[in-house]
Amino acid sequence: TTDDAEPGRRVLAASGLIRGFFPDLPLYITEFGFAHFLQNALNDSLFQASFILRFIIENAGMVDGIGYHMMDDLGDYERPADHELYGGAGLYSTHGLRKPSYYAYSFLSRLGNSVLSVGRHHILTARSRFNYQLIAFHYRHIPDTMEQVPDSGRIRTFEKECSENGDRLHLHFQVSGAAPGAYMIKMIRMNPKVGSLHKIWLNHAASLNSLDEPDYAFFREHALPEASASPCQVDASGELVLDIMLAPLEVVLLLIDRHLGSVTE
């Protein structure tokens, strides 16, 4: 669909209809995905990672649970030789390479049990006054119709086009009640420069449908998200301030923990 609000409207309509007939039963989304074409590369790109997070945020309040179809790639062996990946809605490629969708979904398992804030581009949680978790992402919808994109060439350049435009997203967070002291912020970041199988494939002469061991090791290493760490300080006011600048399609996980070794209780 060319309308980025359409998936949410469909879930709202379906959940309202089902609850009208079965008000006492839990309602689950057992599979979801998004693609403009069959067997394309869209689901293997950073687009799918940011779409997963946005879809869950938009629909978590309308249903009781959301699942994800993980076996699409591994369960289909009739994949076309001219496609770099099968293009299903799975978390792994046929050869076991982790897609961006895998990392987006795994980020959710790092969240705390206390939700402090949820918005169109983020989820902020806490486990205690000493540690916090933030997922932030910059979803960009593909507005083209199938007729406008007759093959996968447009999809293969979508990440590059997004990264080259100036549409950056600035998110500012101010958490009250944090324990004063020194903190360490670990950042795991995916963007068109890191964490993308597409970018690596486009610049490496190999087919992901027939990987030998050296190629597998190459893609496994270079498709990993970027990890970094930096310190921050919370003063006696207990206010933890975070600023994040996101490029289009970028997905970031922040794990913020107080460094107890430098703090006197």
PDB file of C-alpha atoms in Angstrom:
ATOM      1  CA  THR A   1       0.000   0.000   0.000  1.00  0.00           C
ATOM      2  CA  THR A   2       1.163   3.525  -0.683  1.00  0.00           C
ATOM      3  CA  ASP A   3      -0.498   4.694   2.554  1.00  0.00           C
ATOM      4  CA  ASP A   4       1.758   4.124   5.565  1.00  0.00           C
ATOM      5  CA  ALA A   5      -1.240   4.223   7.941  1.00  0.00           C
ATOM      6  CA  GLU A   6      -3.082   1.390   6.177  1.00  0.00           C
ATOM      7  CA  PRO A   7      -1.628  -1.564   8.193  1.00  0.00           C
ATOM      8  CA  GLY A   8      -2.761   0.034  11.457  1.00  0.00           C
ATOM      9  CA  ARG A   9      -6.241   0.690  10.102  1.00  0.00           C
ATOM     10  CA  ARG A  10      -6.582  -2.916   9.009  1.00  0.00           C
ATOM     11  CA  VAL A  11      -5.626  -4.216  12.447  1.00  0.00           C
ATOM     12  CA  LEU A  12      -8.057  -1.808  14.111  1.00  0.00           C
ATOM     13  CA  ALA A  13     -10.906  -2.908  11.859  1.00  0.00           C
ATOM     14  CA  ALA A  14     -10.164  -6.621  12.250  1.00  0.00           C
ATOM     15  CA  SER A  15      -9.690  -6.462  16.021  1.00  0.00           C
ATOM     16  CA  GLY A  16     -12.930  -4.509  16.439  1.00  0.00           C
ATOM     17  CA  LEU A  17     -14.839  -7.048  14.378  1.00  0.00           C
ATOM     18  CA  ILE A  18     -13.429 -10.062  16.235  1.00  0.00           C
ATOM     19  CA  ARG A  19     -13.937  -8.552  19.687  1.00  0.00           C
ATOM     20  CA  GLY A  20     -17.533  -7.820  18.729  1.00  0.00           C
ATOM     21  CA  PHE A  21     -18.195 -11.547  18.339  1.00  0.00           C
ATOM     22  CA  PHE A  22     -15.717 -12.924  20.918  1.00  0.00           C
ATOM     23  CA  PRO A  23     -15.243 -10.236  23.601  1.00  0.00           C
ATOM     24  CA  ASP A  24     -13.799 -12.616  26.211  1.00  0.00           C
ATOM     25  CA  LEU A  25     -11.100 -14.272  24.081  1.00  0.00           C
ATOM     26  CA  PRO A  26      -7.516 -12.967  23.796  1.00  0.00           C
ATOM     27  CA  LEU A  27      -6.670 -11.566  20.391  1.00  0.00           C
ATOM     28  CA  TYR A  28      -3.299 -12.260  18.762  1.00  0.00           C
ATOM     29  CA  ILE A  29      -1.630 -11.260  15.519  1.00  0.00           C
ATOM     30  CA  THR A  30       0.123 -14.512  14.678  1.00  0.00           C
ATOM     31  CA  GLU A  31       1.872 -13.411  11.485  1.00  0.00           C
ATOM     32  CA  PHE A  32       2.612 -10.103   9.851  1.00  0.00           C
ATOM     33  CA  GLY A  33       4.834  -8.894   7.076  1.00  0.00           C
ATOM     34  CA  PHE A  34       5.050  -6.269   4.401  1.00  0.00           C
ATOM     35  CA  ALA A  35       6.154  -6.462   0.790  1.00  0.00           C
ATOM     36  CA  HIS A  36       5.390  -4.727  -2.475  1.00  0.00           C
ATOM     37  CA  PHE A  37       6.243  -7.823  -4.542  1.00  0.00           C
ATOM     38  CA  LEU A  38       6.606 -11.552  -4.099  1.00  0.00           C
ATOM     39  CA  GLN A  39      10.147 -12.874  -3.664  1.00  0.00           C
ATOM     40  CA  ASN A  40      11.687  -9.429  -3.373  1.00  0.00           C
ATOM     41  CA  ALA A  41      14.510  -8.128  -1.259  1.00  0.00           C
ATOM     42  CA  LEU A  42      12.464  -5.690   0.804  1.00  0.00           C
ATOM     43  CA  ASN A  43      12.047  -7.977   3.797  1.00  0.00           C
ATOM     44  CA  ASP A  44      15.813  -8.505   3.987  1.00  0.00           C
ATOM     45  CA  SER A  45      16.562  -4.793   4.233  1.00  0.00           C
ATOM     46  CA  LEU A  46      16.595  -2.195   7.000  1.00  0.00           C
ATOM     47  CA  PHE A  47      13.089  -1.236   5.909  1.00  0.00           C
ATOM     48  CA  GLN A  48      11.684  -4.375   7.527  1.00  0.00           C
ATOM     49  CA  ALA A  49      13.549  -3.741  10.810  1.00  0.00           C
ATOM     50  CA  SER A  50      12.007  -0.317  11.306  1.00  0.00           C
ATOM     51  CA  PHE A  51       8.614  -1.546  10.053  1.00  0.00           C
ATOM     52  CA  ILE A  52       8.547  -4.324  12.671  1.00  0.00           C
ATOM     53  CA  LEU A  53       9.124  -1.873  15.506  1.00  0.00           C
ATOM     54  CA  ARG A  54       6.597   0.630  14.239  1.00  0.00           C
ATOM     55  CA  PHE A  55       3.973  -2.066  13.628  1.00  0.00           C
ATOM     56  CA  ILE A  56       4.324  -3.412  17.168  1.00  0.00           C
ATOM     57  CA  ILE A  57       4.116   0.041  18.754  1.00  0.00           C
ATOM     58  CA  GLU A  58       1.027   0.993  16.734  1.00  0.00           C
ATOM     59  CA  ASN A  59      -0.876  -2.225  17.384  1.00  0.00           C
ATOM     60  CA  ALA A  60       0.192  -3.399  20.851  1.00  0.00           C
ATOM     61  CA  GLY A  61      -2.730  -1.579  22.460  1.00  0.00           C
ATOM     62  CA  MET A  62      -5.308  -3.135  20.133  1.00  0.00           C
ATOM     63  CA  VAL A  63      -4.380  -6.812  20.615  1.00  0.00           C
ATOM     64  CA  ASP A  64      -3.110  -9.057  23.397  1.00  0.00           C
ATOM     65  CA  GLY A  65      -0.067 -10.395  21.574  1.00  0.00           C
ATOM     66  CA  ILE A  66       1.913 -10.095  18.328  1.00  0.00           C
ATOM     67  CA  GLY A  67       3.967 -12.861  16.722  1.00  0.00           C
ATOM     68  CA  TYR A  68       6.266 -12.894  13.711  1.00  0.00           C
ATOM     69  CA  HIS A  69       6.566 -15.430  10.898  1.00  0.00           C
ATOM     70  CA  MET A  70      10.202 -16.561  11.177  1.00  0.00           C
ATOM     71  CA  MET A  71      10.499 -19.650   8.952  1.00  0.00           C
ATOM     72  CA  ASP A  72       9.609 -18.227   5.552  1.00  0.00           C
ATOM     73  CA  ASP A  73      13.137 -18.273   4.129  1.00  0.00           C
ATOM     74  CA  LEU A  74      14.303 -21.529   5.683  1.00  0.00           C
ATOM     75  CA  GLY A  75      11.158 -23.372   4.654  1.00  0.00           C
ATOM     76  CA  ASP A  76      11.229 -22.586   0.925  1.00  0.00           C
ATOM     77  CA  TYR A  77      13.979 -24.069  -1.226  1.00  0.00           C
ATOM     78  CA  GLU A  78      12.676 -22.905  -4.596  1.00  0.00           C
ATOM     79  CA  ARG A  79      14.306 -19.515  -4.463  1.00  0.00           C
ATOM     80  CA  PRO A  80      15.210 -17.746  -7.724  1.00  0.00           C
ATOM     81  CA  ALA A  81      18.919 -17.599  -8.508  1.00  0.00           C
ATOM     82  CA  ASP A  82      18.763 -13.949  -9.567  1.00  0.00           C
ATOM     83  CA  HIS A  83      17.662 -12.714  -6.127  1.00  0.00           C
ATOM     84  CA  GLU A  84      20.280 -12.091  -3.450  1.00  0.00           C
ATOM     85  CA  LEU A  85      17.965 -13.379  -0.712  1.00  0.00           C
ATOM     86  CA  TYR A  86      14.724 -15.255  -0.965  1.00  0.00           C
ATOM     87  CA  GLY A  87      12.850 -12.214   0.306  1.00  0.00           C
ATOM     88  CA  GLY A  88      10.473 -13.885   2.739  1.00  0.00           C
ATOM     89  CA  ALA A  89       9.414 -12.423   6.067  1.00  0.00           C
ATOM     90  CA  GLY A  90      11.843 -14.512   8.100  1.00  0.00           C
ATOM     91  CA  LEU A  91      14.530 -13.487  10.580  1.00  0.00           C
ATOM     92  CA  TYR A  92      17.269 -15.574   8.940  1.00  0.00           C
ATOM     93  CA  SER A  93      18.442 -16.059   5.393  1.00  0.00           C
ATOM     94  CA  THR A  94      18.477 -19.535   3.881  1.00  0.00           C
ATOM     95  CA  HIS A  95      22.074 -19.991   5.023  1.00  0.00           C
ATOM     96  CA  GLY A  96      21.483 -18.729   8.554  1.00  0.00           C
ATOM     97  CA  LEU A  97      22.595 -15.113   8.156  1.00  0.00           C
ATOM     98  CA  ARG A  98      20.774 -12.850  10.556  1.00  0.00           C
ATOM     99  CA  LYS A  99      18.701 -10.217   8.802  1.00  0.00           C
ATOM    100  CA  PRO A 100      18.041  -6.695  10.096  1.00  0.00           C
ATOM    101  CA  SER A 101      14.604  -7.967  11.155  1.00  0.00           C
ATOM    102  CA  TYR A 102      16.329 -10.419  13.515  1.00  0.00           C
ATOM    103  CA  TYR A 103      18.124  -7.636  15.367  1.00  0.00           C
ATOM    104  CA  ALA A 104      15.040  -5.424  15.511  1.00  0.00           C
ATOM    105  CA  TYR A 105      13.054  -8.270  17.068  1.00  0.00           C
ATOM    106  CA  SER A 106      15.909  -9.220  19.416  1.00  0.00           C
ATOM    107  CA  PHE A 107      16.103  -5.618  20.658  1.00  0.00           C
ATOM    108  CA  LEU A 108      12.617  -6.047  22.099  1.00  0.00           C
ATOM    109  CA  SER A 109      13.892  -8.832  24.381  1.00  0.00           C
ATOM    110  CA  ARG A 110      16.305  -6.339  25.987  1.00  0.00           C
ATOM    111  CA  LEU A 111      13.555  -4.028  27.202  1.00  0.00           C
ATOM    112  CA  GLY A 112      12.704  -3.646  30.886  1.00  0.00           C
ATOM    113  CA  ASN A 113       9.396  -4.483  32.533  1.00  0.00           C
ATOM    114  CA  SER A 114       8.478  -0.867  33.351  1.00  0.00           C
ATOM    115  CA  VAL A 115       7.416   1.164  30.303  1.00  0.00           C
ATOM    116  CA  LEU A 116       8.209   4.846  30.794  1.00  0.00           C
ATOM    117  CA  SER A 117       7.322   6.180  27.358  1.00  0.00           C
ATOM    118  CA  VAL A 118       6.110   4.939  23.975  1.00  0.00           C
ATOM    119  CA  GLY A 119       5.915   7.071  20.844  1.00  0.00           C
ATOM    120  CA  ARG A 120       5.849   6.829  17.087  1.00  0.00           C
ATOM    121  CA  HIS A 121       9.629   6.425  16.998  1.00  0.00           C
ATOM    122  CA  HIS A 122      10.631   4.931  20.357  1.00  0.00           C
ATOM    123  CA  ILE A 123      10.076   2.653  23.349  1.00  0.00           C
ATOM    124  CA  LEU A 124      11.687   3.686  26.653  1.00  0.00           C
ATOM    125  CA  THR A 125      11.694   1.264  29.603  1.00  0.00           C
ATOM    126  CA  ALA A 126      13.392   0.705  32.970  1.00  0.00           C
ATOM    127  CA  ARG A 127      14.210  -2.226  35.207  1.00  0.00           C
ATOM    128  CA  SER A 128      15.040   0.013  38.156  1.00  0.00           C
ATOM    129  CA  ARG A 129      16.333   3.489  38.981  1.00  0.00           C
ATOM    130  CA  PHE A 130      19.778   2.193  38.001  1.00  0.00           C
ATOM    131  CA  ASN A 131      19.211   0.927  34.450  1.00  0.00           C
ATOM    132  CA  TYR A 132      17.155   1.954  31.439  1.00  0.00           C
ATOM    133  CA  GLN A 133      16.559   0.661  27.910  1.00  0.00           C
ATOM    134  CA  LEU A 134      15.636   2.635  24.809  1.00  0.00           C
ATOM    135  CA  ILE A 135      14.761   1.506  21.286  1.00  0.00           C
ATOM    136  CA  ALA A 136      14.619   4.345  18.754  1.00  0.00           C
ATOM    137  CA  PHE A 137      14.032   4.090  15.019  1.00  0.00           C
ATOM    138  CA  HIS A 138      13.317   6.243  11.963  1.00  0.00           C
ATOM    139  CA  TYR A 139      10.782   4.425   9.775  1.00  0.00           C
ATOM    140  CA  ARG A 140      10.492   5.521   6.157  1.00  0.00           C
ATOM    141  CA  HIS A 141       7.628   4.264   4.030  1.00  0.00           C
ATOM    142  CA  ILE A 142       8.043   3.318   0.369  1.00  0.00           C
ATOM    143  CA  PRO A 143       5.347   5.307  -1.477  1.00  0.00           C
ATOM    144  CA  ASP A 144       5.707   3.597  -4.861  1.00  0.00           C
ATOM    145  CA  THR A 145       3.081   1.259  -6.240  1.00  0.00           C
ATOM    146  CA  MET A 146       3.872  -2.069  -7.855  1.00  0.00           C
ATOM    147  CA  GLU A 147       3.370  -0.497 -11.277  1.00  0.00           C
ATOM    148  CA  GLN A 148       5.999   2.143 -10.496  1.00  0.00           C
ATOM    149  CA  VAL A 149       8.537  -0.475  -9.423  1.00  0.00           C
ATOM    150  CA  PRO A 150       8.389  -3.322 -11.946  1.00  0.00           C
ATOM    151  CA  ASP A 151      11.489  -5.070 -10.587  1.00  0.00           C
ATOM    152  CA  SER A 152      13.664  -5.128  -7.479  1.00  0.00           C
ATOM    153  CA  GLY A 153      16.077  -2.456  -8.726  1.00  0.00           C
ATOM    154  CA  ARG A 154      14.219   0.308  -6.887  1.00  0.00           C
ATOM    155  CA  ILE A 155      14.225  -1.648  -3.652  1.00  0.00           C
ATOM    156  CA  ARG A 156      17.961  -2.305  -3.910  1.00  0.00           C
ATOM    157  CA  THR A 157      18.664   1.427  -3.943  1.00  0.00           C
ATOM    158  CA  PHE A 158      16.048   2.437  -1.371  1.00  0.00           C
ATOM    159  CA  GLU A 159      18.406   2.341   1.625  1.00  0.00           C
ATOM    160  CA  LYS A 160      21.020   4.378  -0.247  1.00  0.00           C
ATOM    161  CA  GLU A 161      18.492   7.006  -1.306  1.00  0.00           C
ATOM    162  CA  CYS A 162      17.192   7.311   2.259  1.00  0.00           C
ATOM    163  CA  SER A 163      20.663   7.696   3.746  1.00  0.00           C
ATOM    164  CA  GLU A 164      21.632  10.407   1.274  1.00  0.00           C
ATOM    165  CA  ASN A 165      18.724  12.733   1.954  1.00  0.00           C
ATOM    166  CA  GLY A 166      18.741  15.256   4.782  1.00  0.00           C
ATOM    167  CA  ASP A 167      15.730  13.956   6.704  1.00  0.00           C
ATOM    168  CA  ARG A 168      17.254  13.362  10.139  1.00  0.00           C
ATOM    169  CA  LEU A 169      15.122  12.695  13.212  1.00  0.00           C
ATOM    170  CA  HIS A 170      16.084  14.280  16.556  1.00  0.00           C
ATOM    171  CA  LEU A 171      14.689  12.611  19.695  1.00  0.00           C
ATOM    172  CA  HIS A 172      15.123  14.175  23.152  1.00  0.00           C
ATOM    173  CA  PHE A 173      14.415  12.283  26.383  1.00  0.00           C
ATOM    174  CA  GLN A 174      14.474  13.477  29.994  1.00  0.00           C
ATOM    175  CA  VAL A 175      14.001  10.793  32.641  1.00  0.00           C
ATOM    176  CA  SER A 176      13.259  11.881  36.212  1.00  0.00           C
ATOM    177  CA  GLY A 177      14.045   9.857  39.316  1.00  0.00           C
ATOM    178  CA  ALA A 178      17.233   8.167  38.126  1.00  0.00           C
ATOM    179  CA  ALA A 179      19.756   7.276  40.797  1.00  0.00           C
ATOM    180  CA  PRO A 180      22.570   9.869  40.792  1.00  0.00           C
ATOM    181  CA  GLY A 181      25.985   8.669  39.686  1.00  0.00           C
ATOM    182  CA  ALA A 182      28.072   7.630  36.705  1.00  0.00           C
ATOM    183  CA  TYR A 183      26.378   5.629  33.939  1.00  0.00           C
ATOM    184  CA  MET A 184      27.581   3.696  30.920  1.00  0.00           C
ATOM    185  CA  ILE A 185      25.526   3.896  27.717  1.00  0.00           C
ATOM    186  CA  LYS A 186      25.937   0.963  25.335  1.00  0.00           C
ATOM    187  CA  MET A 187      24.637   1.685  21.850  1.00  0.00           C
ATOM    188  CA  ILE A 188      23.824  -0.934  19.204  1.00  0.00           C
ATOM    189  CA  ARG A 189      23.116   0.801  15.907  1.00  0.00           C
ATOM    190  CA  MET A 190      21.839  -0.329  12.480  1.00  0.00           C
ATOM    191  CA  ASN A 191      21.776   2.009   9.494  1.00  0.00           C
ATOM    192  CA  PRO A 192      22.579   1.859   5.771  1.00  0.00           C
ATOM    193  CA  LYS A 193      26.295   1.814   6.659  1.00  0.00           C
ATOM    194  CA  VAL A 194      26.217  -1.044   9.186  1.00  0.00           C
ATOM    195  CA  GLY A 195      23.927  -3.971   9.914  1.00  0.00           C
ATOM    196  CA  SER A 196      22.564  -4.217   6.371  1.00  0.00           C
ATOM    197  CA  LEU A 197      22.905  -7.358   4.259  1.00  0.00           C
ATOM    198  CA  HIS A 198      21.786  -5.328   1.260  1.00  0.00           C
ATOM    199  CA  LYS A 199      24.684  -2.894   1.358  1.00  0.00           C
ATOM    200  CA  ILE A 200      27.237  -5.665   1.769  1.00  0.00           C
ATOM    201  CA  TRP A 201      25.727  -7.741  -1.019  1.00  0.00           C
ATOM    202  CA  LEU A 202      25.652  -4.840  -3.485  1.00  0.00           C
ATOM    203  CA  ASN A 203      29.403  -4.302  -3.009  1.00  0.00           C
ATOM    204  CA  HIS A 204      30.516  -7.925  -2.886  1.00  0.00           C
ATOM    205  CA  ALA A 205      30.467 -10.270  -5.854  1.00  0.00           C
ATOM    206  CA  ALA A 206      28.722 -13.270  -4.314  1.00  0.00           C
ATOM    207  CA  SER A 207      25.273 -14.788  -4.303  1.00  0.00           C
ATOM    208  CA  LEU A 208      23.682 -15.402  -0.928  1.00  0.00           C
ATOM    209  CA  ASN A 209      21.928 -18.375  -2.493  1.00  0.00           C
ATOM    210  CA  SER A 210      25.196 -20.310  -2.874  1.00  0.00           C
ATOM    211  CA  LEU A 211      27.612 -19.262  -0.140  1.00  0.00           C
ATOM    212  CA  ASP A 212      30.884 -21.020   0.485  1.00  0.00           C
ATOM    213  CA  GLU A 213      32.426 -20.856   3.955  1.00  0.00           C
ATOM    214  CA  PRO A 214      34.657 -17.800   3.332  1.00  0.00           C
ATOM    215  CA  ASP A 215      31.716 -15.848   1.899  1.00  0.00           C
ATOM    216  CA  TYR A 216      29.494 -16.892   4.790  1.00  0.00           C
ATOM    217  CA  ALA A 217      32.085 -15.676   7.296  1.00  0.00           C
ATOM    218  CA  PHE A 218      32.440 -12.405   5.375  1.00  0.00           C
ATOM    219  CA  PHE A 219      28.713 -11.626   5.372  1.00  0.00           C
ATOM    220  CA  ARG A 220      28.238 -12.764   8.956  1.00  0.00           C
ATOM    221  CA  GLU A 221      30.943 -10.392  10.170  1.00  0.00           C
ATOM    222  CA  HIS A 222      30.109  -7.358   8.065  1.00  0.00           C
ATOM    223  CA  ALA A 223      26.342  -7.482   8.512  1.00  0.00           C
ATOM    224  CA  LEU A 224      26.602  -7.068  12.300  1.00  0.00           C
ATOM    225  CA  PRO A 225      25.235  -3.867  13.883  1.00  0.00           C
ATOM    226  CA  GLU A 226      27.731  -1.346  15.205  1.00  0.00           C
ATOM    227  CA  ALA A 227      28.309  -1.420  18.972  1.00  0.00           C
ATOM    228  CA  SER A 228      29.816   1.403  21.017  1.00  0.00           C
ATOM    229  CA  ALA A 229      29.847   2.668  24.608  1.00  0.00           C
ATOM    230  CA  SER A 230      30.127   6.081  26.253  1.00  0.00           C
ATOM    231  CA  PRO A 231      29.835   7.404  29.834  1.00  0.00           C
ATOM    232  CA  CYS A 232      27.304   9.892  31.180  1.00  0.00           C
ATOM    233  CA  GLN A 233      26.624  11.453  34.573  1.00  0.00           C
ATOM    234  CA  VAL A 234      23.382  11.952  36.499  1.00  0.00           C
ATOM    235  CA  ASP A 235      23.638  14.667  39.150  1.00  0.00           C
ATOM    236  CA  ALA A 236      21.737  14.999  42.415  1.00  0.00           C
ATOM    237  CA  SER A 237      18.593  16.165  40.586  1.00  0.00           C
ATOM    238  CA  GLY A 238      18.097  12.613  39.300  1.00  0.00           C
ATOM    239  CA  GLU A 239      17.480  13.727  35.715  1.00  0.00           C
ATOM    240  CA  LEU A 240      18.868  11.512  32.959  1.00  0.00           C
ATOM    241  CA  VAL A 241      18.988  13.382  29.636  1.00  0.00           C
ATOM    242  CA  LEU A 242      19.381  11.605  26.287  1.00  0.00           C
ATOM    243  CA  ASP A 243      19.568  13.039  22.764  1.00  0.00           C
ATOM    244  CA  ILE A 244      19.591  10.853  19.659  1.00  0.00           C
ATOM    245  CA  MET A 245      19.886  11.819  15.999  1.00  0.00           C
ATOM    246  CA  LEU A 246      18.584   9.157  13.611  1.00  0.00           C
ATOM    247  CA  ALA A 247      19.097   8.790   9.881  1.00  0.00           C
ATOM    248  CA  PRO A 248      16.224   7.407   7.776  1.00  0.00           C
ATOM    249  CA  LEU A 249      15.725   3.647   8.387  1.00  0.00           C
ATOM    250  CA  GLU A 250      18.149   3.743  11.322  1.00  0.00           C
ATOM    251  CA  VAL A 251      17.414   1.546  14.356  1.00  0.00           C
ATOM    252  CA  VAL A 252      19.194   2.036  17.695  1.00  0.00           C
ATOM    253  CA  LEU A 253      19.163   0.177  21.015  1.00  0.00           C
ATOM    254  CA  LEU A 254      20.512   2.004  24.082  1.00  0.00           C
ATOM    255  CA  LEU A 255      21.285   0.116  27.295  1.00  0.00           C
ATOM    256  CA  ILE A 256      21.931   2.609  30.117  1.00  0.00           C
ATOM    257  CA  ASP A 257      23.329   1.207  33.377  1.00  0.00           C
ATOM    258  CA  ARG A 258      24.758   2.923  36.408  1.00  0.00           C
ATOM    259  CA  HIS A 259      28.415   2.087  36.891  1.00  0.00           C
ATOM    260  CA  LEU A 260      28.269   0.916  40.498  1.00  0.00           C
ATOM    261  CA  GLY A 261      32.042   0.612  40.784  1.00  0.00           C
ATOM    262  CA  SER A 262      32.421   4.394  40.789  1.00  0.00           C
ATOM    263  CA  VAL A 263      29.510   5.215  43.083  1.00  0.00           C
ATOM    264  CA  THR A 264      29.478   5.123  46.873  1.00  0.00           C
ATOM    265  CA  GLU A 265      26.161   3.940  48.200  1.00  0.00           C
TER     266      GLU A 265
END
